[in-house]
Amino acid sequence: MSTTETTAVPTGTWALDPVHSTIGFAVSYMAGTFTGGFSQFDAVLADGVFKGSAKVASVQVKDPDLATHLQSPDFFDAERYPELAFASSAIERTGNRIRIDGEITIKGGTEAVEIIGEITDPIADPYGGERFGLALAAVIRRDEFGVSWNNPLPSGEPALSNDVTLIAELQLVKQT
Amino acid sequence: MRVLGISGSLRRGSFNTALLLHTAALFEAAGAEFAIYEGLRDLPAYDEDFDVKGAAGAVARIRAAVREVDAVLFATPEYNASIPGVLKNAVDWLSRPSLAESALRGKPVAVVGASIGVFGAVWAQADLRKVLAAAGARVVEGEVALGRAMDRFDGDGRLNDSSVADEVREVVDELLAEVEPDDPGALAA
């Protein structure tokens, strides 16, 4: 039996539902994975181009000193580079799988990035709107953006991994 | 623009203080005011019990002195392969009671160092850079490792080594550039 897979991304303009969306990061630190997020961010899919941004100052971790340290020049340097940004150059969909190629800007540096994940077909929501979901992940190397803080473990190995996984769970609502 | 010098050595004939004194003319030539902080020896050992009551006296003075300037130049000797306790204690006071309130938060800083050994306090400088960055400062990369300090100053305490003088000038320029970046676009948005 053959099935026909959807290969199109939704057309038109779709804006972020910020309440029901999250973005964050996961990075190997010492013996486990440390995660954090950003509370202020935006995303839009318009005419086949996906764009997103996040305010560095809205970084969410459990310790206020750590949140401040993450905003300092040791990490994101929020004073000089207040936003993280992404813009797609190509979107490919096969069934519910999606791949988004584009460029991500962190701490003033822009690098190519490949995002992979899943997409849902648009559904009617209870508020009279139409929305679809994206669950996305990308791995970046933080030293490429000058986010190179580290501390050695007693073994001499670095405590904090250079590879960071960026994660987004997004709901986008059709704009009329 | 105002720049504060902080020497990690308290002794009267300190080579690190002499190194800071040498930079005064460089800052002044660039139109910046430069002063060396006096009063590090008055700081008590860091005590959070004292800090939470609202720091006064020597602690309030050094925090205000750092807040009021545009940049800080640290000169450190090296004790037991690291930062002198008196200087680390000062950074601890400056960085607390919380990182959000750190007097060093976002402050452009540079580190130089002098020692009578051949290595010029490079370990102390590396440790101090790490500590300052953790305290939220904007640490410039440049380094001056002035080894065999007893041979590098004349009888009047003036630097007599032109290659070291060039390195010092570079660090001063980097610190000034950090206060006023050439690319204002980097500061936009």
Tab-separated table of C-alpha atoms in Angstrom:
chain	number	residue	atom	x	y	z
A	1	MET	CA	0.000	0.000	0.000
A	2	SER	CA	1.375	3.368	-0.850
A	3	THR	CA	0.725	6.573	1.023
A	4	THR	CA	0.992	10.121	-0.176
A	5	GLU	CA	3.211	12.180	2.092
A	6	THR	CA	2.620	15.846	2.609
A	7	THR	CA	5.617	17.821	1.453
A	8	ALA	CA	4.341	21.366	1.732
A	9	VAL	CA	4.786	23.739	4.622
A	10	PRO	CA	1.744	25.887	5.394
A	11	THR	CA	1.422	28.903	3.132
A	12	GLY	CA	0.531	32.412	4.232
A	13	THR	CA	1.631	34.073	7.436
A	14	TRP	CA	1.734	32.249	10.772
A	15	ALA	CA	2.643	34.032	14.008
A	16	LEU	CA	3.853	32.641	17.303
A	17	ASP	CA	1.535	31.728	20.139
A	18	PRO	CA	4.051	32.693	22.848
A	19	VAL	CA	2.062	31.255	25.743
A	20	HIS	CA	2.006	27.737	24.369
A	21	SER	CA	5.521	27.743	22.948
A	22	THR	CA	8.935	27.309	24.544
A	23	ILE	CA	12.511	27.630	23.412
A	24	GLY	CA	15.574	26.505	25.279
A	25	PHE	CA	18.966	24.897	25.244
A	26	ALA	CA	20.476	21.682	26.550
A	27	VAL	CA	24.191	21.283	27.133
A	28	SER	CA	26.264	18.577	28.712
A	29	TYR	CA	27.687	19.893	32.011
A	30	MET	CA	29.765	17.777	34.368
A	31	ALA	CA	27.841	14.500	34.834
A	32	GLY	CA	24.536	15.416	33.187
A	33	THR	CA	22.598	17.673	30.881
A	34	PHE	CA	21.863	21.230	31.924
A	35	THR	CA	18.837	22.932	30.410
A	36	GLY	CA	17.578	26.491	30.329
A	37	GLY	CA	15.303	28.643	28.238
A	38	PHE	CA	14.286	32.115	27.161
A	39	SER	CA	10.926	33.588	28.147
A	40	GLN	CA	10.825	36.394	25.564
A	41	PHE	CA	11.035	35.232	21.990
A	42	ASP	CA	9.222	35.443	18.702
A	43	ALA	CA	8.816	33.380	15.559
A	44	VAL	CA	6.985	33.787	12.291
A	45	LEU	CA	6.517	31.740	9.149
A	46	ALA	CA	5.703	34.024	6.235
A	47	ASP	CA	5.841	33.243	2.528
A	48	GLY	CA	7.852	30.107	3.166
A	49	VAL	CA	10.505	31.848	5.286
A	50	PHE	CA	10.823	30.996	8.959
A	51	LYS	CA	12.338	33.570	11.318
A	52	GLY	CA	12.836	33.646	15.045
A	53	SER	CA	14.482	35.731	17.738
A	54	ALA	CA	14.966	35.684	21.505
A	55	LYS	CA	15.934	38.281	24.111
A	56	VAL	CA	19.134	37.263	25.882
A	57	ALA	CA	18.045	39.154	29.016
A	58	SER	CA	15.072	36.804	29.328
A	59	VAL	CA	17.270	33.752	29.918
A	60	GLN	CA	15.618	31.407	32.399
A	61	VAL	CA	17.674	29.282	34.771
A	62	LYS	CA	17.059	28.470	38.419
A	63	ASP	CA	19.801	30.580	39.973
A	64	PRO	CA	19.739	34.397	39.587
A	65	ASP	CA	23.539	34.651	39.753
A	66	LEU	CA	23.797	32.118	36.953
A	67	ALA	CA	21.226	34.049	34.894
A	68	THR	CA	23.356	37.172	35.352
A	69	HIS	CA	26.540	35.300	34.502
A	70	LEU	CA	24.926	33.976	31.310
A	71	GLN	CA	24.166	37.570	30.288
A	72	SER	CA	27.738	38.720	30.964
A	73	PRO	CA	30.574	38.858	28.395
A	74	ASP	CA	31.688	35.416	29.646
A	75	PHE	CA	28.636	34.036	27.794
A	76	PHE	CA	26.056	35.948	25.696
A	77	ASP	CA	27.063	39.564	26.471
A	78	ALA	CA	23.463	40.806	26.624
A	79	GLU	CA	24.521	44.435	26.871
A	80	ARG	CA	26.115	44.456	23.414
A	81	TYR	CA	24.254	41.598	21.777
A	82	PRO	CA	20.749	41.649	23.235
A	83	GLU	CA	19.150	39.276	20.717
A	84	LEU	CA	19.603	35.827	19.303
A	85	ALA	CA	18.206	35.492	15.790
A	86	PHE	CA	17.475	32.891	13.156
A	87	ALA	CA	16.356	33.149	9.523
A	88	SER	CA	15.721	30.222	7.201
A	89	SER	CA	17.087	29.855	3.705
A	90	ALA	CA	15.394	26.564	2.820
A	91	ILE	CA	12.631	24.418	4.310
A	92	GLU	CA	12.127	20.786	3.367
A	93	ARG	CA	9.259	18.664	4.566
A	94	THR	CA	8.668	14.931	4.222
A	95	GLY	CA	5.573	13.691	6.003
A	96	ASN	CA	5.813	14.998	9.526
A	97	ARG	CA	9.579	15.448	9.315
A	98	ILE	CA	10.950	18.906	8.637
A	99	ARG	CA	14.409	20.233	7.970
A	100	ILE	CA	15.114	23.953	8.068
A	101	ASP	CA	18.430	25.313	6.839
A	102	GLY	CA	19.365	28.831	7.722
A	103	GLU	CA	21.603	31.156	9.657
A	104	ILE	CA	21.679	31.723	13.376
A	105	THR	CA	23.149	34.813	15.038
A	106	ILE	CA	24.510	34.600	18.574
A	107	LYS	CA	26.711	37.226	20.250
A	108	GLY	CA	27.041	39.083	16.966
A	109	GLY	CA	28.336	36.049	15.053
A	110	THR	CA	26.313	34.442	12.266
A	111	GLU	CA	26.750	30.805	11.250
A	112	ALA	CA	24.893	28.312	9.097
A	113	VAL	CA	22.737	25.881	11.026
A	114	GLU	CA	20.595	22.876	10.186
A	115	ILE	CA	17.428	22.458	12.217
A	116	ILE	CA	15.521	19.208	12.187
A	117	GLY	CA	12.255	18.229	13.772
A	118	GLU	CA	8.603	17.523	13.312
A	119	ILE	CA	5.695	19.501	11.947
A	120	THR	CA	1.987	18.937	12.446
A	121	ASP	CA	-0.696	19.736	9.908
A	122	PRO	CA	-2.801	22.791	10.703
A	123	ILE	CA	-5.820	22.198	12.911
A	124	ALA	CA	-8.758	24.386	13.901
A	125	ASP	CA	-8.262	25.620	17.465
A	126	PRO	CA	-11.059	26.362	19.989
A	127	TYR	CA	-10.651	30.102	19.492
A	128	GLY	CA	-11.712	30.168	15.878
A	129	GLY	CA	-8.179	30.167	14.599
A	130	GLU	CA	-5.973	27.770	12.762
A	131	ARG	CA	-2.614	26.604	14.069
A	132	PHE	CA	0.165	24.095	13.506
A	133	GLY	CA	3.039	22.879	15.623
A	134	LEU	CA	6.789	22.643	15.235
A	135	ALA	CA	9.124	20.626	17.440
A	136	LEU	CA	12.655	21.596	16.453
A	137	ALA	CA	16.227	20.890	17.475
A	138	ALA	CA	19.631	22.032	16.235
A	139	VAL	CA	23.149	21.509	17.459
A	140	ILE	CA	25.585	24.403	17.426
A	141	ARG	CA	29.184	24.711	18.543
A	142	ARG	CA	29.244	27.596	20.996
A	143	ASP	CA	32.915	28.481	20.473
A	144	GLU	CA	32.036	29.494	16.891
A	145	PHE	CA	30.072	32.354	18.442
A	146	GLY	CA	32.668	33.282	21.065
A	147	VAL	CA	30.656	31.741	23.890
A	148	SER	CA	33.644	29.844	25.181
A	149	TRP	CA	33.551	29.901	28.997
A	150	ASN	CA	34.679	26.685	30.616
A	151	ASN	CA	36.145	25.204	33.741
A	152	PRO	CA	38.262	22.063	33.885
A	153	LEU	CA	37.120	18.987	35.785
A	154	PRO	CA	39.778	17.353	38.017
A	155	SER	CA	40.415	14.980	35.079
A	156	GLY	CA	41.402	17.967	32.930
A	157	GLU	CA	38.359	17.520	30.700
A	158	PRO	CA	36.198	20.625	30.243
A	159	ALA	CA	33.125	20.731	32.489
A	160	LEU	CA	30.884	22.326	29.856
A	161	SER	CA	30.419	20.833	26.402
A	162	ASN	CA	31.107	22.877	23.304
A	163	ASP	CA	28.078	21.333	21.570
A	164	VAL	CA	24.783	22.886	22.590
A	165	THR	CA	21.378	21.609	21.484
A	166	LEU	CA	18.817	24.312	20.842
A	167	ILE	CA	15.244	23.185	21.299
A	168	ALA	CA	11.965	24.805	20.269
A	169	GLU	CA	8.390	23.650	20.804
A	170	LEU	CA	6.306	26.123	18.876
A	171	GLN	CA	2.664	26.688	17.966
A	172	LEU	CA	2.041	29.069	15.100
A	173	VAL	CA	-1.305	30.698	14.438
A	174	LYS	CA	-2.602	31.688	11.024
A	175	GLN	CA	-2.812	35.432	10.464
A	176	THR	CA	-5.716	36.706	8.447
B	1	MET	CA	36.536	59.066	30.525
B	2	ARG	CA	37.839	57.902	33.894
B	3	VAL	CA	40.044	54.898	34.546
B	4	LEU	CA	40.931	53.458	37.932
B	5	GLY	CA	44.131	51.520	38.610
B	6	ILE	CA	44.110	48.819	41.279
B	7	SER	CA	47.393	47.291	42.375
B	8	GLY	CA	47.413	43.885	44.037
B	9	SER	CA	50.593	44.783	45.899
B	10	LEU	CA	50.373	47.058	48.914
B	11	ARG	CA	54.059	47.662	49.585
B	12	ARG	CA	55.435	51.135	49.070
B	13	GLY	CA	58.006	50.217	46.432
B	14	SER	CA	55.640	47.906	44.535
B	15	PHE	CA	56.601	47.143	40.928
B	16	ASN	CA	52.936	46.617	40.102
B	17	THR	CA	52.032	50.055	41.420
B	18	ALA	CA	54.975	51.432	39.421
B	19	LEU	CA	53.559	49.723	36.331
B	20	LEU	CA	50.208	51.429	36.950
B	21	LEU	CA	51.940	54.763	37.467
B	22	HIS	CA	53.614	54.286	34.084
B	23	THR	CA	50.174	53.958	32.436
B	24	ALA	CA	48.955	57.281	33.858
B	25	ALA	CA	50.650	59.284	31.097
B	26	LEU	CA	49.230	56.955	28.439
B	27	PHE	CA	45.672	57.367	29.688
B	28	GLU	CA	46.083	61.106	30.064
B	29	ALA	CA	47.465	61.376	26.509
B	30	ALA	CA	44.274	59.665	25.340
B	31	GLY	CA	42.178	62.209	27.207
B	32	ALA	CA	41.257	59.915	30.089
B	33	GLU	CA	41.620	60.670	33.780
B	34	PHE	CA	43.599	58.048	35.649
B	35	ALA	CA	43.912	57.484	39.390
B	36	ILE	CA	45.289	54.641	41.472
B	37	TYR	CA	42.976	53.331	44.152
B	38	GLU	CA	44.274	53.788	47.677
B	39	GLY	CA	42.606	51.806	50.375
B	40	LEU	CA	42.805	48.131	49.461
B	41	ARG	CA	44.522	47.464	52.809
B	42	ASP	CA	41.498	48.906	54.647
B	43	LEU	CA	39.146	46.203	53.347
B	44	PRO	CA	38.157	43.583	55.904
B	45	ALA	CA	38.080	39.922	54.931
B	46	TYR	CA	34.866	39.210	53.031
B	47	ASP	CA	32.036	38.371	55.422
B	48	GLU	CA	28.495	37.978	54.140
B	49	ASP	CA	27.105	38.763	57.609
B	50	PHE	CA	28.675	42.199	57.318
B	51	ASP	CA	27.634	42.598	53.668
B	52	VAL	CA	23.895	41.922	54.148
B	53	LYS	CA	23.619	44.704	56.727
B	54	GLY	CA	24.640	47.184	54.049
B	55	ALA	CA	28.311	47.644	53.518
B	56	ALA	CA	29.870	50.858	54.724
B	57	GLY	CA	33.328	52.346	55.074
B	58	ALA	CA	36.118	50.813	53.035
B	59	VAL	CA	33.750	48.443	51.223
B	60	ALA	CA	31.332	51.162	50.151
B	61	ARG	CA	34.289	53.297	49.068
B	62	ILE	CA	35.821	50.738	46.723
B	63	ARG	CA	32.428	49.788	45.259
B	64	ALA	CA	31.645	53.442	44.581
B	65	ALA	CA	35.125	54.056	43.166
B	66	VAL	CA	34.706	51.219	40.647
B	67	ARG	CA	31.114	52.147	39.769
B	68	GLU	CA	32.111	55.752	39.066
B	69	VAL	CA	34.816	54.985	36.505
B	70	ASP	CA	34.515	53.786	32.921
B	71	ALA	CA	37.242	51.156	33.179
B	72	VAL	CA	39.615	49.513	35.629
B	73	LEU	CA	43.222	48.429	35.086
B	74	PHE	CA	44.450	45.788	37.518
B	75	ALA	CA	48.132	45.084	38.138
B	76	THR	CA	48.841	41.894	40.000
B	77	PRO	CA	51.868	40.205	41.473
B	78	GLU	CA	51.794	36.427	41.873
B	79	TYR	CA	51.738	34.728	45.250
B	80	ASN	CA	51.872	30.928	45.382
B	81	ALA	CA	51.122	30.724	41.658
B	82	SER	CA	47.946	32.797	41.847
B	83	ILE	CA	46.225	36.068	42.822
B	84	PRO	CA	47.298	37.742	46.088
B	85	GLY	CA	44.640	37.288	48.760
B	86	VAL	CA	44.226	41.023	49.213
B	87	LEU	CA	43.298	41.467	45.561
B	88	LYS	CA	40.988	38.446	45.407
B	89	ASN	CA	39.308	39.739	48.549
B	90	ALA	CA	38.739	43.099	46.855
B	91	VAL	CA	37.202	41.417	43.793
B	92	ASP	CA	34.985	39.337	46.095
B	93	TRP	CA	33.707	42.484	47.798
B	94	LEU	CA	33.168	44.203	44.432
B	95	SER	CA	31.231	41.264	42.987
B	96	ARG	CA	28.749	40.907	45.856
B	97	PRO	CA	26.205	40.721	47.449
B	98	SER	CA	24.829	39.379	44.146
B	99	LEU	CA	26.154	39.204	40.616
B	100	ALA	CA	23.314	41.474	39.455
B	101	GLU	CA	24.633	44.157	41.832
B	102	SER	CA	28.316	43.520	41.117
B	103	ALA	CA	30.241	46.787	40.808
B	104	LEU	CA	32.205	44.986	38.096
B	105	ARG	CA	29.157	43.988	36.042
B	106	GLY	CA	29.743	45.068	32.435
B	107	LYS	CA	32.818	47.068	33.473
B	108	PRO	CA	35.679	47.064	30.959
B	109	VAL	CA	38.779	45.802	32.767
B	110	ALA	CA	42.316	44.828	31.830
B	111	VAL	CA	44.986	42.933	33.706
B	112	VAL	CA	48.750	43.397	33.718
B	113	GLY	CA	51.316	42.007	36.089
B	114	ALA	CA	54.866	42.228	37.316
B	115	SER	CA	57.016	39.834	39.275
B	116	ILE	CA	60.659	39.517	40.229
B	117	GLY	CA	60.683	36.012	38.710
B	118	VAL	CA	61.016	35.536	34.969
B	119	PHE	CA	57.371	34.762	34.193
B	120	GLY	CA	55.785	38.101	35.078
B	121	ALA	CA	52.846	36.801	37.104
B	122	VAL	CA	51.204	35.075	34.133
B	123	TRP	CA	49.317	32.566	36.283
B	124	ALA	CA	48.015	35.251	38.607
B	125	GLN	CA	46.922	37.275	35.577
B	126	ALA	CA	45.122	34.297	34.026
B	127	ASP	CA	43.375	33.553	37.311
B	128	LEU	CA	42.427	37.192	37.779
B	129	ARG	CA	40.954	37.381	34.262
B	130	LYS	CA	38.846	34.316	34.996
B	131	VAL	CA	37.680	35.729	38.317
B	132	LEU	CA	36.850	39.151	36.846
B	133	ALA	CA	34.847	37.565	34.021
B	134	ALA	CA	32.929	35.483	36.556
B	135	ALA	CA	32.214	38.731	38.418
B	136	GLY	CA	30.537	40.036	35.235
B	137	ALA	CA	33.335	42.288	33.961
B	138	ARG	CA	34.193	42.877	30.302
B	139	VAL	CA	37.759	41.561	30.333
B	140	VAL	CA	40.068	42.632	27.494
B	141	GLU	CA	42.462	40.030	26.098
B	142	GLY	CA	45.797	41.852	26.279
B	143	GLU	CA	48.497	40.821	28.717
B	144	VAL	CA	51.694	42.342	30.045
B	145	ALA	CA	53.949	39.848	31.785
B	146	LEU	CA	56.728	41.959	33.263
B	147	GLY	CA	59.280	39.498	34.640
B	148	ARG	CA	62.513	40.380	36.485
B	149	ALA	CA	60.778	43.563	37.575
B	150	MET	CA	63.773	44.759	39.640
B	151	ASP	CA	65.689	45.283	36.370
B	152	ARG	CA	62.887	46.996	34.434
B	153	PHE	CA	62.548	50.254	36.341
B	154	ASP	CA	65.135	52.991	36.794
B	155	GLY	CA	66.046	54.613	40.110
B	156	ASP	CA	63.019	56.884	39.887
B	157	GLY	CA	60.642	53.962	39.347
B	158	ARG	CA	60.263	54.638	35.614
B	159	LEU	CA	59.887	51.761	33.174
B	160	ASN	CA	63.124	51.355	31.213
B	161	ASP	CA	62.186	48.574	28.803
B	162	SER	CA	60.735	49.720	25.485
B	163	SER	CA	59.288	46.343	24.476
B	164	VAL	CA	57.375	46.106	27.761
B	165	ALA	CA	56.317	49.735	27.288
B	166	ASP	CA	54.898	48.770	23.871
B	167	GLU	CA	52.941	45.893	25.435
B	168	VAL	CA	51.579	48.203	28.120
B	169	ARG	CA	50.507	50.712	25.490
B	170	GLU	CA	48.662	47.964	23.604
B	171	VAL	CA	46.744	46.918	26.702
B	172	VAL	CA	45.876	50.541	27.492
B	173	ASP	CA	44.637	51.014	23.908
B	174	GLU	CA	42.584	47.815	24.093
B	175	LEU	CA	41.010	48.920	27.357
B	176	LEU	CA	40.146	52.351	25.957
B	177	ALA	CA	38.713	50.715	22.825
B	178	GLU	CA	36.566	48.469	24.977
B	179	VAL	CA	35.015	51.540	26.602
B	180	GLU	CA	34.348	53.161	23.236
B	181	PRO	CA	34.061	50.455	20.578
B	182	ASP	CA	34.900	51.593	17.030
B	183	ASP	CA	31.836	49.837	15.731
B	184	PRO	CA	28.802	51.542	17.234
B	185	GLY	CA	26.660	49.004	15.374
B	186	ALA	CA	27.765	46.453	17.928
B	187	LEU	CA	26.017	48.524	20.558
B	188	ALA	CA	22.820	49.070	18.570
B	189	ALA	CA	19.452	47.522	19.342
